[in-house]
Amino acid sequence: MQKIILVGKPNSGKSLLFNQLTGLRQRVANFPGVTVELKSGKFDQFELVDFPGTYSLKSISQDESIAVDQLQQAVKSPDTSLLVCNLDATKLERSMVFALQVQALAKEHGKGCVFALNMMDEVARFGFEYDVKALSAKLGSPVYAISAKTLIGISEFTKALKEHAANPQSASVQTTELHDLSYVKAAKQLAEEFGIKQDLVLKRQTKLDNFLLNSVLGAVAFAAIMFFLFQAIFTWAAPLMDAVEAGIGFLAAGVSSLLPEGVFNDFVNDALFGGVGAFLVFVPQIMVLTLIIGILEDSGYLARAALICHKPLSLFGLSGRSFIPYLSGHACAIPAIMAARTIESPRKRLITMMTVPLMSCSARLPVYALLIAVFVPDTSYLGGWVNLQGAIFFVLYFGGIITALIVSKVLNIYINQDENKSDLPFILELPTYRLPHWRPLAYKTLNSGVYFIKRAAPIIFVVSVVIWGLGYFPSNGNLQESYLASIGRFIEPVFEPMGIDWRYAVAILVSFLAREVFVGVLGTMFNIADAEENTAGLAEQIQADGFSLASGIALLAFYVIALQCVATVATLKGETAKNRYSWGVFVAYGLLAYVVSVSIYTILA
């Protein structure tokens, strides 16, 4: 299958254009460096390949270097028939340097090249029009004015793209006087002759930046936005969580009533609905988290937040670019570690990757939500705007960030200083403020829940079945005399200084495979123990069991710090290529989590 290559700078609407052309709903975000992997989809009879956003063929960061190498190889391939350069119509000069380099590369290897002048909806808001025909003649390649967001010109562009891909010679690069200039001079000349004046574009942006980037007001706004983020996880998700819990309870009661009494009925009720069902209750919180982060990404605020955070982060040996992996790490550490490729400094990139696992990812959400629901009352203040459980949530997430900064400072001292020689100045493009495109955002939000279920459910199902079997036999449901109780009491002395008994010790031990398993394991065990009176939710069962406040805080501290995700360790190994970094972080965070949690319980008990 012949390939069409789609390239462009970050923040130019390229990924959204890819979605519109292929029907795939890939991640679309409004900050530099979001796309660090190739994405492909079927476009008519061709394969459309979306390359990572790049500013120049002369790369300065690891992700750009990877993208440039892959692009040059792809252009040489006989399977590639056409290159599509996506341009930001609101910032023509910044887009054209890379686009002209790609055009020259296409001409060198005899490939067709077309330009997609994207974001024409924003250009229209300023009352400006492009002379597309004159721009096309000047460039020596076809230019099409489009808006991937509002679909302006998309149907015409789609039709033309199919024709050019089928007949690449129709888009062959024609030599013009422009090609005698350097790429920078040519880009500047094109912007002056054809592009929208930047003072029109930046007028509204400057007003907002004067507030959001102010040293005092910007910091207050940033803190308020972050506090709102974690408040919303509880307040917005609460009705959905209640609905899911009620639905699971109704379904469990219905299925149980249809089955005869016996082992199989107990298995379905305890292992399936008690174990797997217990963690499904927390999926809405993950979706709310994804939604709000997506709004911040697509609106352009995340780049500003990175700029605000650069100075304080630099005190800990990090870069403002570290903020983006850090915030992404609150969804999942794996893509966050990969997003650290955008950090130019090898040393700061390594420190960021090693500390990203301290960010409270979505897998910790079920554990946090369960334990907070156990010992923090659901109390609201200021007319319901501030929820106590949400405030504790914010403290936990903030605690992970503070721990990461402290560890970063320590690593900054001990990691090889020679690597710092390649450090470059902190440079970050501030994208235009935009309203998020609702369709990819809605799909991304829904997909985050589906992905979490697909990833976690098989693990939790297997673990729940094993835990149920060990807890049910040989005493037919007497948990205290089961195989599981024997195993738990054997390891209990290790975790007893944290103020927890063997049941929680087993849940912690098993959750080193994946954190969210903790909830499923406890759900299974409490269902076995209280099978006849199991009408309350898991949090209420733990409350009735007499779980202490000191133990709860110690356990929360343990999960804030410990690295309990095999996939994250594997990703660290892949990105750093060194076992001493990946497994060293795993062991170090585990020991630190244990020491901190034991200390907390000793003080509070």
PDB file of C-alpha atoms in Angstrom, residues 373-501:
ATOM      1  CA  ALA A 373     -14.159   7.511  51.509  1.00  0.00           C
ATOM      2  CA  VAL A 374     -13.354   5.322  54.529  1.00  0.00           C
ATOM      3  CA  PHE A 375     -12.026   7.963  56.940  1.00  0.00           C
ATOM      4  CA  VAL A 376     -12.785  11.405  55.435  1.00  0.00           C
ATOM      5  CA  PRO A 377     -16.373  12.637  55.794  1.00  0.00           C
ATOM      6  CA  ASP A 378     -18.168  13.832  52.672  1.00  0.00           C
ATOM      7  CA  THR A 379     -18.441  17.432  53.881  1.00  0.00           C
ATOM      8  CA  SER A 380     -18.763  20.506  51.685  1.00  0.00           C
ATOM      9  CA  TYR A 381     -17.957  24.157  52.350  1.00  0.00           C
ATOM     10  CA  LEU A 382     -18.576  27.505  50.637  1.00  0.00           C
ATOM     11  CA  GLY A 383     -21.953  26.468  49.320  1.00  0.00           C
ATOM     12  CA  GLY A 384     -20.708  23.166  47.963  1.00  0.00           C
ATOM     13  CA  TRP A 385     -17.786  24.593  45.994  1.00  0.00           C
ATOM     14  CA  VAL A 386     -15.153  23.014  48.259  1.00  0.00           C
ATOM     15  CA  ASN A 387     -15.450  19.349  49.217  1.00  0.00           C
ATOM     16  CA  LEU A 388     -13.324  17.985  52.065  1.00  0.00           C
ATOM     17  CA  GLN A 389     -12.670  14.706  50.269  1.00  0.00           C
ATOM     18  CA  GLY A 390     -11.625  16.642  47.168  1.00  0.00           C
ATOM     19  CA  ALA A 391      -9.290  18.791  49.286  1.00  0.00           C
ATOM     20  CA  ILE A 392      -7.603  15.652  50.665  1.00  0.00           C
ATOM     21  CA  PHE A 393      -7.311  14.433  47.085  1.00  0.00           C
ATOM     22  CA  PHE A 394      -5.473  17.659  46.225  1.00  0.00           C
ATOM     23  CA  VAL A 395      -3.137  17.162  49.212  1.00  0.00           C
ATOM     24  CA  LEU A 396      -2.272  13.632  48.049  1.00  0.00           C
ATOM     25  CA  TYR A 397      -1.515  14.746  44.510  1.00  0.00           C
ATOM     26  CA  PHE A 398       0.430  17.739  45.780  1.00  0.00           C
ATOM     27  CA  GLY A 399       2.347  15.403  48.116  1.00  0.00           C
ATOM     28  CA  GLY A 400       3.431  13.310  45.135  1.00  0.00           C
ATOM     29  CA  ILE A 401       4.632  16.429  43.334  1.00  0.00           C
ATOM     30  CA  ILE A 402       6.590  17.656  46.375  1.00  0.00           C
ATOM     31  CA  THR A 403       8.187  14.227  46.767  1.00  0.00           C
ATOM     32  CA  ALA A 404       9.154  14.254  43.082  1.00  0.00           C
ATOM     33  CA  LEU A 405      10.782  17.681  43.447  1.00  0.00           C
ATOM     34  CA  ILE A 406      12.769  16.608  46.505  1.00  0.00           C
ATOM     35  CA  VAL A 407      13.955  13.454  44.739  1.00  0.00           C
ATOM     36  CA  SER A 408      14.808  15.556  41.653  1.00  0.00           C
ATOM     37  CA  LYS A 409      16.998  17.801  43.762  1.00  0.00           C
ATOM     38  CA  VAL A 410      18.840  14.772  45.147  1.00  0.00           C
ATOM     39  CA  LEU A 411      19.251  13.201  41.693  1.00  0.00           C
ATOM     40  CA  ASN A 412      20.480  16.530  40.333  1.00  0.00           C
ATOM     41  CA  ILE A 413      23.388  16.300  42.762  1.00  0.00           C
ATOM     42  CA  TYR A 414      24.393  12.722  42.062  1.00  0.00           C
ATOM     43  CA  ILE A 415      23.690  12.185  38.356  1.00  0.00           C
ATOM     44  CA  ASN A 416      26.777  12.666  36.189  1.00  0.00           C
ATOM     45  CA  GLN A 417      27.463  16.386  35.872  1.00  0.00           C
ATOM     46  CA  ASP A 418      29.185  15.951  32.478  1.00  0.00           C
ATOM     47  CA  GLU A 419      25.797  15.330  30.857  1.00  0.00           C
ATOM     48  CA  ASN A 420      24.902  18.928  31.637  1.00  0.00           C
ATOM     49  CA  LYS A 421      27.283  20.158  28.904  1.00  0.00           C
ATOM     50  CA  SER A 422      24.621  19.619  26.270  1.00  0.00           C
ATOM     51  CA  ASP A 423      22.013  21.722  28.085  1.00  0.00           C
ATOM     52  CA  LEU A 424      20.233  24.282  25.919  1.00  0.00           C
ATOM     53  CA  PRO A 425      18.268  27.411  26.862  1.00  0.00           C
ATOM     54  CA  PHE A 426      14.604  26.893  27.743  1.00  0.00           C
ATOM     55  CA  ILE A 427      12.571  27.811  24.662  1.00  0.00           C
ATOM     56  CA  LEU A 428       8.827  27.183  24.429  1.00  0.00           C
ATOM     57  CA  GLU A 429       6.307  28.352  21.855  1.00  0.00           C
ATOM     58  CA  LEU A 430       3.104  29.765  23.334  1.00  0.00           C
ATOM     59  CA  PRO A 431       0.220  28.564  21.159  1.00  0.00           C
ATOM     60  CA  THR A 432      -2.804  30.687  20.409  1.00  0.00           C
ATOM     61  CA  TYR A 433      -5.698  30.333  22.848  1.00  0.00           C
ATOM     62  CA  ARG A 434      -8.366  28.138  21.308  1.00  0.00           C
ATOM     63  CA  LEU A 435     -11.638  26.555  22.275  1.00  0.00           C
ATOM     64  CA  PRO A 436     -11.177  22.770  22.506  1.00  0.00           C
ATOM     65  CA  HIS A 437     -12.672  20.713  19.716  1.00  0.00           C
ATOM     66  CA  TRP A 438     -15.413  18.809  21.528  1.00  0.00           C
ATOM     67  CA  ARG A 439     -15.542  15.630  19.453  1.00  0.00           C
ATOM     68  CA  PRO A 440     -11.944  14.389  19.908  1.00  0.00           C
ATOM     69  CA  LEU A 441     -12.074  15.592  23.521  1.00  0.00           C
ATOM     70  CA  ALA A 442     -15.246  13.610  24.224  1.00  0.00           C
ATOM     71  CA  TYR A 443     -13.810  10.557  22.525  1.00  0.00           C
ATOM     72  CA  LYS A 444     -10.530  10.877  24.442  1.00  0.00           C
ATOM     73  CA  THR A 445     -12.455  11.129  27.716  1.00  0.00           C
ATOM     74  CA  LEU A 446     -14.566   8.077  26.955  1.00  0.00           C
ATOM     75  CA  ASN A 447     -11.566   6.186  25.640  1.00  0.00           C
ATOM     76  CA  SER A 448      -9.607   6.829  28.842  1.00  0.00           C
ATOM     77  CA  GLY A 449     -12.219   4.887  30.793  1.00  0.00           C
ATOM     78  CA  VAL A 450     -12.407   2.119  28.200  1.00  0.00           C
ATOM     79  CA  TYR A 451      -8.611   1.848  28.041  1.00  0.00           C
ATOM     80  CA  PHE A 452      -8.337   1.692  31.820  1.00  0.00           C
ATOM     81  CA  ILE A 453     -10.920  -1.095  31.954  1.00  0.00           C
ATOM     82  CA  LYS A 454      -9.263  -3.044  29.139  1.00  0.00           C
ATOM     83  CA  ARG A 455      -5.852  -2.714  30.727  1.00  0.00           C
ATOM     84  CA  ALA A 456      -6.836  -3.339  34.335  1.00  0.00           C
ATOM     85  CA  ALA A 457      -9.844  -5.663  34.125  1.00  0.00           C
ATOM     86  CA  PRO A 458      -7.964  -8.775  32.871  1.00  0.00           C
ATOM     87  CA  ILE A 459      -5.334  -8.392  35.598  1.00  0.00           C
ATOM     88  CA  ILE A 460      -7.927  -7.776  38.288  1.00  0.00           C
ATOM     89  CA  PHE A 461     -10.056 -10.687  37.051  1.00  0.00           C
ATOM     90  CA  VAL A 462      -7.141 -13.133  37.238  1.00  0.00           C
ATOM     91  CA  VAL A 463      -6.013 -11.804  40.606  1.00  0.00           C
ATOM     92  CA  SER A 464      -9.580 -11.829  41.956  1.00  0.00           C
ATOM     93  CA  VAL A 465     -10.064 -15.456  40.876  1.00  0.00           C
ATOM     94  CA  VAL A 466      -6.790 -16.499  42.501  1.00  0.00           C
ATOM     95  CA  ILE A 467      -7.516 -14.513  45.678  1.00  0.00           C
ATOM     96  CA  TRP A 468     -11.054 -15.918  45.818  1.00  0.00           C
ATOM     97  CA  GLY A 469      -9.778 -19.477  45.430  1.00  0.00           C
ATOM     98  CA  LEU A 470      -7.129 -19.030  48.109  1.00  0.00           C
ATOM     99  CA  GLY A 471      -9.622 -17.293  50.410  1.00  0.00           C
ATOM    100  CA  TYR A 472     -12.503 -19.719  49.854  1.00  0.00           C
ATOM    101  CA  PHE A 473     -10.701 -23.029  50.202  1.00  0.00           C
ATOM    102  CA  PRO A 474     -10.172 -25.351  51.993  1.00  0.00           C
ATOM    103  CA  SER A 475     -12.793 -24.131  54.463  1.00  0.00           C
ATOM    104  CA  ASN A 476     -15.599 -23.337  51.944  1.00  0.00           C
ATOM    105  CA  GLY A 477     -15.764 -19.628  52.595  1.00  0.00           C
ATOM    106  CA  ASN A 478     -14.229 -19.284  56.056  1.00  0.00           C
ATOM    107  CA  LEU A 479     -11.622 -16.647  55.276  1.00  0.00           C
ATOM    108  CA  GLN A 480      -9.867 -16.952  58.636  1.00  0.00           C
ATOM    109  CA  GLU A 481      -9.012 -20.619  57.976  1.00  0.00           C
ATOM    110  CA  SER A 482      -8.178 -20.320  54.279  1.00  0.00           C
ATOM    111  CA  TYR A 483      -4.937 -20.698  52.345  1.00  0.00           C
ATOM    112  CA  LEU A 484      -4.965 -16.928  51.868  1.00  0.00           C
ATOM    113  CA  ALA A 485      -5.066 -16.337  55.616  1.00  0.00           C
ATOM    114  CA  SER A 486      -2.020 -18.552  56.045  1.00  0.00           C
ATOM    115  CA  ILE A 487      -0.080 -16.642  53.392  1.00  0.00           C
ATOM    116  CA  GLY A 488      -1.239 -13.315  54.794  1.00  0.00           C
ATOM    117  CA  ARG A 489      -0.247 -14.109  58.349  1.00  0.00           C
ATOM    118  CA  PHE A 490       3.186 -15.196  57.101  1.00  0.00           C
ATOM    119  CA  ILE A 491       3.868 -11.762  55.549  1.00  0.00           C
ATOM    120  CA  GLU A 492       1.885  -9.779  58.133  1.00  0.00           C
ATOM    121  CA  PRO A 493       4.902  -8.990  60.371  1.00  0.00           C
ATOM    122  CA  VAL A 494       6.480  -7.002  57.509  1.00  0.00           C
ATOM    123  CA  PHE A 495       3.461  -4.690  57.205  1.00  0.00           C
ATOM    124  CA  GLU A 496       2.353  -4.677  60.836  1.00  0.00           C
ATOM    125  CA  PRO A 497       4.480  -1.543  61.604  1.00  0.00           C
ATOM    126  CA  MET A 498       2.145   0.292  59.166  1.00  0.00           C
ATOM    127  CA  GLY A 499      -0.836  -0.635  61.365  1.00  0.00           C
ATOM    128  CA  ILE A 500      -2.493  -3.000  58.897  1.00  0.00           C
ATOM    129  CA  ASP A 501      -3.424  -6.660  59.185  1.00  0.00           C
TER     130      ASP A 501
END
